[in-house]
Amino acid sequence: MTRILILGGTSEAVALAEALHADCPELEVITSLAGVTRNPVTGPGTLRTGGFGGADGLADYLLAESVDGLIDATHPFASSMAAHGESAATKIGIPRIKLVRPMWQRETGDHWIEVDDARSAAEVSKNLNPACVLITLGRRDLEPFLALTGLRLVARMIEEPENPLPPHATLLQARGPFSVADEHALMEEHAVDLLVTKAAGGNATQAKITAARERAIPVVMLRRPAMPQGPAASSVKEVMDWIADQR
Ligand SMILES: NC(=O)c1ccc[n+]([C@@H]2O[C@H](COP(=O)([O-])OP(=O)(O)OC[C@H]3O[C@@H](n4cnc5c(N)ncnc54)[C@H](OP(=O)(O)O)[C@@H]3O)[C@@H](O)[C@H]2O)c1
């Protein structure tokens, strides 16, 4: 393996690029971003931005750039890109692994209500009759919540939504990691009594789950989409070991 493509957009992708730069300087590393975040955090190596044009476009890119190893380090909810990565690597016959952050563990005191999508999350939220909902789903999953009435919304996201939010919604543009103290302060300030989140997992955004538990606030949680078949790792170290095995 001499040239690796990391499908990025996560802190894990940055950490992996840093680890490869430090421990495998002879490997050429390209990181690919979708281009949806204006000021992305990036690691060492070459950066490319923008979609490939589906699985076939990615396969063409991998061949054209002589990439001989693919690491899918996209977010657990980036299911299209993950499927394209698996399909393209299989098509051209190069090794591929999915790096996916571990899911949060349910603890005593957690009150999680798991749902499949944002529309169901909005319905469940309405039935819980909250005064103020903290929504951390990202801008694309906000819409079903905007129609809810008789409550306040606090929507936290990295990028601004396309359309202005209605008067009962407060926009918070912020990028994690957040501390448990930060999350308590935010929930206290807005009198949040319901949290809506994706089952993203990982440490960077775990504080909101801890704060919700400590405040006895229920959490409506979007389940992760299914992962494509093939090898998977839950840490940068495991990916480094997998790379060593391939070489
Ligand atoms: N979904 C989330 O909650 C979430 C949260 C944090 C970060 N992210 C990051 O944001 C990016 C987009 O997420 P998404 O949910 O929109 O993904 P997605 O639905 O799986 O992908 C949609 C399309 O965006 C392009 N794309 C996605 N990731 C790419 C990458 N790393 N490099 C090049 N093109 C990429 C691909 O376009 P083509 O088909 O044209 O190749 C893909 O078909 C991902 O890189 C992901 O890691 C997502």
GROMACS .gro file of C-alpha atoms and ligand atoms in nm:
model
  295
    1MET     CA    1   0.000   0.000   0.000
    2THR     CA    2   0.155   0.329  -0.107
    3ARG     CA    3  -0.129   0.575  -0.158
    4ILE     CA    4  -0.429   0.595   0.072
    5LEU     CA    5  -0.753   0.786   0.038
    6ILE     CA    6  -0.929   0.883   0.361
    7LEU     CA    7  -1.296   0.969   0.321
    8GLY     CA    8  -1.315   1.237   0.587
    9GLY     CA    9  -1.533   1.499   0.748
   10THR     CA   10  -1.476   1.380   1.106
   11SER     CA   11  -1.227   1.433   1.388
   12GLU     CA   12  -1.129   1.066   1.346
   13ALA     CA   13  -1.021   1.133   0.984
   14VAL     CA   14  -0.799   1.419   1.103
   15ALA     CA   15  -0.650   1.203   1.382
   16LEU     CA   16  -0.582   0.924   1.132
   17ALA     CA   17  -0.406   1.160   0.887
   18GLU     CA   18  -0.193   1.286   1.177
   19ALA     CA   19  -0.104   0.932   1.290
   20LEU     CA   20  -0.011   0.825   0.935
   21HIS     CA   21   0.199   1.138   0.889
   22ALA     CA   22   0.387   1.063   1.212
   23ASP     CA   23   0.423   0.684   1.185
   24CYS     CA   24   0.415   0.606   0.811
   25PRO     CA   25   0.577   0.910   0.641
   26GLU     CA   26   0.644   0.704   0.327
   27LEU     CA   27   0.267   0.659   0.268
   28GLU     CA   28   0.096   0.921   0.053
   29VAL     CA   29  -0.226   1.028   0.218
   30ILE     CA   30  -0.514   1.207   0.048
   31THR     CA   31  -0.813   1.320   0.251
   32SER     CA   32  -1.143   1.382   0.077
   33LEU     CA   33  -1.411   1.617   0.209
   34ALA     CA   34  -1.763   1.666   0.077
   35GLY     CA   35  -1.718   2.044   0.092
   36VAL     CA   36  -2.023   2.114   0.309
   37THR     CA   37  -1.837   2.290   0.594
   38ARG     CA   38  -1.690   2.630   0.520
   39ASN     CA   39  -1.382   2.617   0.745
   40PRO     CA   40  -1.314   2.247   0.796
   41VAL     CA   41  -1.051   2.119   1.034
   42THR     CA   42  -0.795   1.927   0.827
   43GLY     CA   43  -0.493   1.705   0.892
   44PRO     CA   44  -0.162   1.666   0.708
   45GLY     CA   45  -0.139   1.530   0.353
   46THR     CA   46  -0.321   1.623   0.034
   47LEU     CA   47  -0.676   1.755   0.054
   48ARG     CA   48  -0.940   1.720  -0.215
   49THR     CA   49  -1.293   1.855  -0.190
   50GLY     CA   50  -1.631   1.775  -0.345
   51GLY     CA   51  -1.834   1.470  -0.445
   52PHE     CA   52  -1.698   1.206  -0.683
   53GLY     CA   53  -2.021   1.148  -0.872
   54GLY     CA   54  -2.142   0.831  -0.701
   55ALA     CA   55  -1.969   0.496  -0.654
   56ASP     CA   56  -1.857   0.478  -1.017
   57GLY     CA   57  -1.709   0.827  -0.998
   58LEU     CA   58  -1.519   0.727  -0.686
   59ALA     CA   59  -1.391   0.409  -0.853
   60ASP     CA   60  -1.269   0.618  -1.149
   61TYR     CA   61  -1.097   0.858  -0.912
   62LEU     CA   62  -0.925   0.577  -0.721
   63LEU     CA   63  -0.794   0.428  -1.045
   64ALA     CA   64  -0.688   0.762  -1.193
   65GLU     CA   65  -0.499   0.856  -0.876
   66SER     CA   66  -0.348   0.508  -0.828
   67VAL     CA   67  -0.497   0.484  -0.479
   68ASP     CA   68  -0.435   0.136  -0.336
   69GLY     CA   69  -0.610   0.160   0.002
   70LEU     CA   70  -0.936   0.325   0.113
   71ILE     CA   71  -1.023   0.429   0.467
   72ASP     CA   72  -1.381   0.535   0.513
   73ALA     CA   73  -1.364   0.766   0.815
   74THR     CA   74  -1.689   0.946   0.740
   75HIS     CA   75  -1.951   1.019   1.006
   76PRO     CA   76  -2.168   0.720   1.111
   77PHE     CA   77  -2.465   0.897   0.945
   78ALA     CA   78  -2.290   0.952   0.609
   79SER     CA   79  -2.447   0.634   0.473
   80SER     CA   80  -2.437   0.714   0.101
   81MET     CA   81  -2.066   0.787   0.103
   82ALA     CA   82  -2.001   0.473   0.309
   83ALA     CA   83  -2.193   0.258   0.059
   84HIS     CA   84  -2.011   0.419  -0.234
   85GLY     CA   85  -1.676   0.358  -0.066
   86GLU     CA   86  -1.750  -0.010  -0.019
   87SER     CA   87  -1.883  -0.053  -0.370
   88ALA     CA   88  -1.597   0.137  -0.542
   89ALA     CA   89  -1.323  -0.046  -0.349
   90THR     CA   90  -1.485  -0.383  -0.432
   91LYS     CA   91  -1.523  -0.287  -0.797
   92ILE     CA   92  -1.154  -0.205  -0.847
   93GLY     CA   93  -1.026  -0.462  -0.597
   94ILE     CA   94  -0.845  -0.251  -0.337
   95PRO     CA   95  -0.861  -0.303   0.042
   96ARG     CA   96  -1.102  -0.083   0.235
   97ILE     CA   97  -1.194  -0.041   0.600
   98LYS     CA   98  -1.460   0.162   0.780
   99LEU     CA   99  -1.345   0.362   1.081
  100VAL     CA  100  -1.649   0.423   1.297
  101ARG     CA  101  -1.652   0.581   1.641
  102PRO     CA  102  -1.795   0.368   1.922
  103MET     CA  103  -2.155   0.430   2.019
  104TRP     CA  104  -2.233   0.589   2.356
  105GLN     CA  105  -2.317   0.340   2.628
  106ARG     CA  106  -2.653   0.369   2.800
  107GLU     CA  107  -2.612   0.425   3.175
  108THR     CA  108  -2.843   0.427   3.475
  109GLY     CA  109  -3.053   0.741   3.462
  110ASP     CA  110  -3.055   0.765   3.082
  111HIS     CA  111  -3.397   0.801   2.925
  112TRP     CA  112  -3.338   0.748   2.555
  113ILE     CA  113  -3.618   0.716   2.302
  114GLU     CA  114  -3.476   0.575   1.979
  115VAL     CA  115  -3.628   0.663   1.642
  116ASP     CA  116  -3.538   0.606   1.278
  117ASP     CA  117  -3.549   0.955   1.132
  118ALA     CA  118  -3.598   1.326   1.200
  119ARG     CA  119  -3.970   1.316   1.119
  120SER     CA  120  -4.030   1.048   1.383
  121ALA     CA  121  -3.808   1.242   1.623
  122ALA     CA  122  -4.027   1.551   1.579
  123GLU     CA  123  -4.347   1.349   1.635
  124VAL     CA  124  -4.212   1.184   1.950
  125SER     CA  125  -4.083   1.519   2.075
  126LYS     CA  126  -4.424   1.680   2.033
  127ASN     CA  127  -4.591   1.400   2.231
  128LEU     CA  128  -4.349   1.454   2.520
  129ASN     CA  129  -4.488   1.809   2.549
  130PRO     CA  130  -4.157   1.984   2.624
  131ALA     CA  131  -4.109   2.355   2.694
  132CYS     CA  132  -3.773   2.378   2.518
  133VAL     CA  133  -3.601   2.129   2.286
  134LEU     CA  134  -3.228   2.134   2.219
  135ILE     CA  135  -3.180   1.995   1.866
  136THR     CA  136  -2.833   1.885   1.758
  137LEU     CA  137  -2.916   1.707   1.432
  138GLY     CA  138  -2.756   1.944   1.182
  139ARG     CA  139  -2.932   2.179   0.945
  140ARG     CA  140  -3.074   1.919   0.706
  141ASP     CA  141  -3.285   1.745   0.972
  142LEU     CA  142  -3.432   2.057   1.129
  143GLU     CA  143  -3.734   2.106   0.906
  144PRO     CA  144  -3.982   1.865   1.076
  145PHE     CA  145  -3.927   2.050   1.404
  146LEU     CA  146  -3.998   2.396   1.268
  147ALA     CA  147  -4.368   2.320   1.233
  148LEU     CA  148  -4.405   2.223   1.601
  149THR     CA  149  -4.593   2.481   1.805
  150GLY     CA  150  -4.632   2.558   2.175
  151LEU     CA  151  -4.263   2.505   2.254
  152ARG     CA  152  -3.923   2.670   2.204
  153LEU     CA  153  -3.642   2.526   1.995
  154VAL     CA  154  -3.269   2.573   2.038
  155ALA     CA  155  -3.097   2.445   1.724
  156ARG     CA  156  -2.722   2.395   1.747
  157MET     CA  157  -2.524   2.334   1.430
  158ILE     CA  158  -2.193   2.418   1.263
  159GLU     CA  159  -2.322   2.579   0.945
  160GLU     CA  160  -2.606   2.829   0.918
  161PRO     CA  161  -2.937   2.684   0.790
  162GLU     CA  162  -3.044   2.782   0.438
  163ASN     CA  163  -3.354   2.968   0.557
  164PRO     CA  164  -3.397   3.191   0.862
  165LEU     CA  165  -3.547   3.016   1.163
  166PRO     CA  166  -3.896   3.105   1.291
  167PRO     CA  167  -3.929   3.327   1.602
  168HIS     CA  168  -3.974   3.034   1.841
  169ALA     CA  169  -3.633   2.891   1.741
  170THR     CA  170  -3.290   3.010   1.853
  171LEU     CA  171  -2.991   2.932   1.633
  172LEU     CA  172  -2.660   2.845   1.799
  173GLN     CA  173  -2.371   2.811   1.556
  174ALA     CA  174  -2.100   2.616   1.734
  175ARG     CA  175  -1.855   2.333   1.675
  176GLY     CA  176  -1.766   2.075   1.944
  177PRO     CA  177  -1.607   1.945   2.151
  178PHE     CA  178  -1.823   2.078   2.435
  179SER     CA  179  -1.763   2.017   2.804
  180VAL     CA  180  -2.027   1.881   3.041
  181ALA     CA  181  -2.018   2.218   3.220
  182ASP     CA  182  -2.085   2.397   2.887
  183GLU     CA  183  -2.381   2.171   2.819
  184HIS     CA  184  -2.526   2.222   3.167
  185ALA     CA  185  -2.492   2.599   3.125
  186LEU     CA  186  -2.665   2.589   2.786
  187MET     CA  187  -2.949   2.369   2.912
  188GLU     CA  188  -2.988   2.589   3.220
  189GLU     CA  189  -2.989   2.914   3.021
  190HIS     CA  190  -3.265   2.798   2.785
  191ALA     CA  191  -3.449   2.579   3.038
  192VAL     CA  192  -3.405   2.284   2.801
  193ASP     CA  193  -3.620   1.985   2.898
  194LEU     CA  194  -3.566   1.762   2.592
  195LEU     CA  195  -3.257   1.679   2.385
  196VAL     CA  196  -3.276   1.552   2.026
  197THR     CA  197  -2.960   1.404   1.880
  198LYS     CA  198  -2.821   1.152   1.636
  199ALA     CA  199  -2.663   0.838   1.785
  200ALA     CA  200  -2.332   0.981   1.670
  201GLY     CA  201  -2.120   0.834   1.950
  202GLY     CA  202  -1.763   0.939   2.021
  203ASN     CA  203  -1.616   1.168   2.283
  204ALA     CA  204  -1.648   1.509   2.118
  205THR     CA  205  -2.024   1.532   2.162
  206GLN     CA  206  -2.079   1.296   2.454
  207ALA     CA  207  -2.106   1.580   2.707
  208LYS     CA  208  -2.465   1.660   2.609
  209ILE     CA  209  -2.563   1.299   2.686
  210THR     CA  210  -2.396   1.320   3.026
  211ALA     CA  211  -2.558   1.656   3.102
  212ALA     CA  212  -2.902   1.525   2.997
  213ARG     CA  213  -2.857   1.223   3.228
  214GLU     CA  214  -2.751   1.444   3.519
  215ARG     CA  215  -3.050   1.674   3.463
  216ALA     CA  216  -3.293   1.381   3.410
  217ILE     CA  217  -3.380   1.515   3.064
  218PRO     CA  218  -3.510   1.263   2.808
  219VAL     CA  219  -3.316   1.217   2.485
  220VAL     CA  220  -3.480   1.145   2.149
  221MET     CA  221  -3.207   0.971   1.953
  222LEU     CA  222  -3.188   0.892   1.582
  223ARG     CA  223  -3.059   0.538   1.531
  224ARG     CA  224  -2.749   0.492   1.318
  225PRO     CA  225  -2.803   0.375   0.961
  226ALA     CA  226  -2.668   0.030   0.873
  227MET     CA  227  -2.302   0.011   0.782
  228PRO     CA  228  -2.187  -0.149   0.458
  229GLN     CA  229  -2.031  -0.494   0.474
  230GLY     CA  230  -1.658  -0.540   0.523
  231PRO     CA  231  -1.392  -0.474   0.783
  232ALA     CA  232  -1.451  -0.208   1.047
  233ALA     CA  233  -1.235  -0.043   1.313
  234SER     CA  234  -1.339   0.163   1.613
  235SER     CA  235  -1.012   0.351   1.666
  236VAL     CA  236  -0.722   0.505   1.475
  237LYS     CA  237  -0.493   0.246   1.635
  238GLU     CA  238  -0.701  -0.039   1.486
  239VAL     CA  239  -0.681   0.121   1.141
  240MET     CA  240  -0.303   0.160   1.175
  241ASP     CA  241  -0.278  -0.212   1.262
  242TRP     CA  242  -0.497  -0.300   0.962
  243ILE     CA  243  -0.274  -0.092   0.733
  244ALA     CA  244   0.035  -0.264   0.871
  245ASP     CA  245  -0.127  -0.601   0.792
  246GLN     CA  246  -0.199  -0.497   0.433
  247ARG     CA  247   0.160  -0.392   0.355
  248LIG     N1  248  -2.432   1.317   0.831
  248LIG     C1  249  -2.388   1.371   0.943
  248LIG     O1  250  -2.456   1.377   1.046
  248LIG     C2  251  -2.248   1.425   0.947
  248LIG     C3  252  -2.199   1.481   1.066
  248LIG     C4  253  -2.069   1.529   1.071
  248LIG     C5  254  -1.989   1.523   0.959
  248LIG     N2  255  -2.038   1.468   0.844
  248LIG     C6  256  -1.950   1.463   0.727
  248LIG     O2  257  -2.007   1.544   0.628
  248LIG     C7  258  -1.989   1.486   0.499
  248LIG     C8  259  -2.123   1.477   0.428
  248LIG     O3  260  -2.208   1.399   0.507
  248LIG     P1  261  -2.345   1.345   0.448
  248LIG     O4  262  -2.424   1.289   0.560
  248LIG     O5  263  -2.403   1.448   0.355
  248LIG     O6  264  -2.291   1.224   0.359
  248LIG     P2  265  -2.369   1.127   0.259
  248LIG     O7  266  -2.515   1.158   0.264
  248LIG     O8  267  -2.324   0.990   0.285
  248LIG     O9  268  -2.309   1.173   0.119
  248LIG     C9  269  -2.378   1.250   0.024
  248LIG    C10  270  -2.283   1.276  -0.090
  248LIG    O10  271  -2.184   1.372  -0.051
  248LIG    C11  272  -2.058   1.338  -0.107
  248LIG     N3  273  -1.964   1.310   0.002
  248LIG    C12  274  -1.991   1.273   0.130
  248LIG     N4  275  -1.880   1.260   0.202
  248LIG    C13  276  -1.779   1.288   0.117
  248LIG    C14  277  -1.638   1.291   0.132
  248LIG     N5  278  -1.579   1.267   0.250
  248LIG     N6  279  -1.564   1.324   0.022
  248LIG    C15  280  -1.622   1.351  -0.096
  248LIG     N7  281  -1.754   1.351  -0.116
  248LIG    C16  282  -1.832   1.320  -0.010
  248LIG    C17  283  -2.082   1.218  -0.197
  248LIG    O11  284  -2.114   1.271  -0.323
  248LIG     P3  285  -2.087   1.187  -0.458
  248LIG    O12  286  -2.192   1.082  -0.464
  248LIG    O13  287  -2.099   1.291  -0.566
  248LIG    O14  288  -1.950   1.129  -0.448
  248LIG    C18  289  -2.203   1.154  -0.133
  248LIG    O15  290  -2.278   1.074  -0.222
  248LIG    C19  291  -1.924   1.349   0.521
  248LIG    O16  292  -1.791   1.359   0.480
  248LIG    C20  293  -1.937   1.323   0.669
  248LIG    O17  294  -1.824   1.255   0.720
  248LIG    C21  295  -2.165   1.420   0.836
   0.00000   0.00000   0.00000
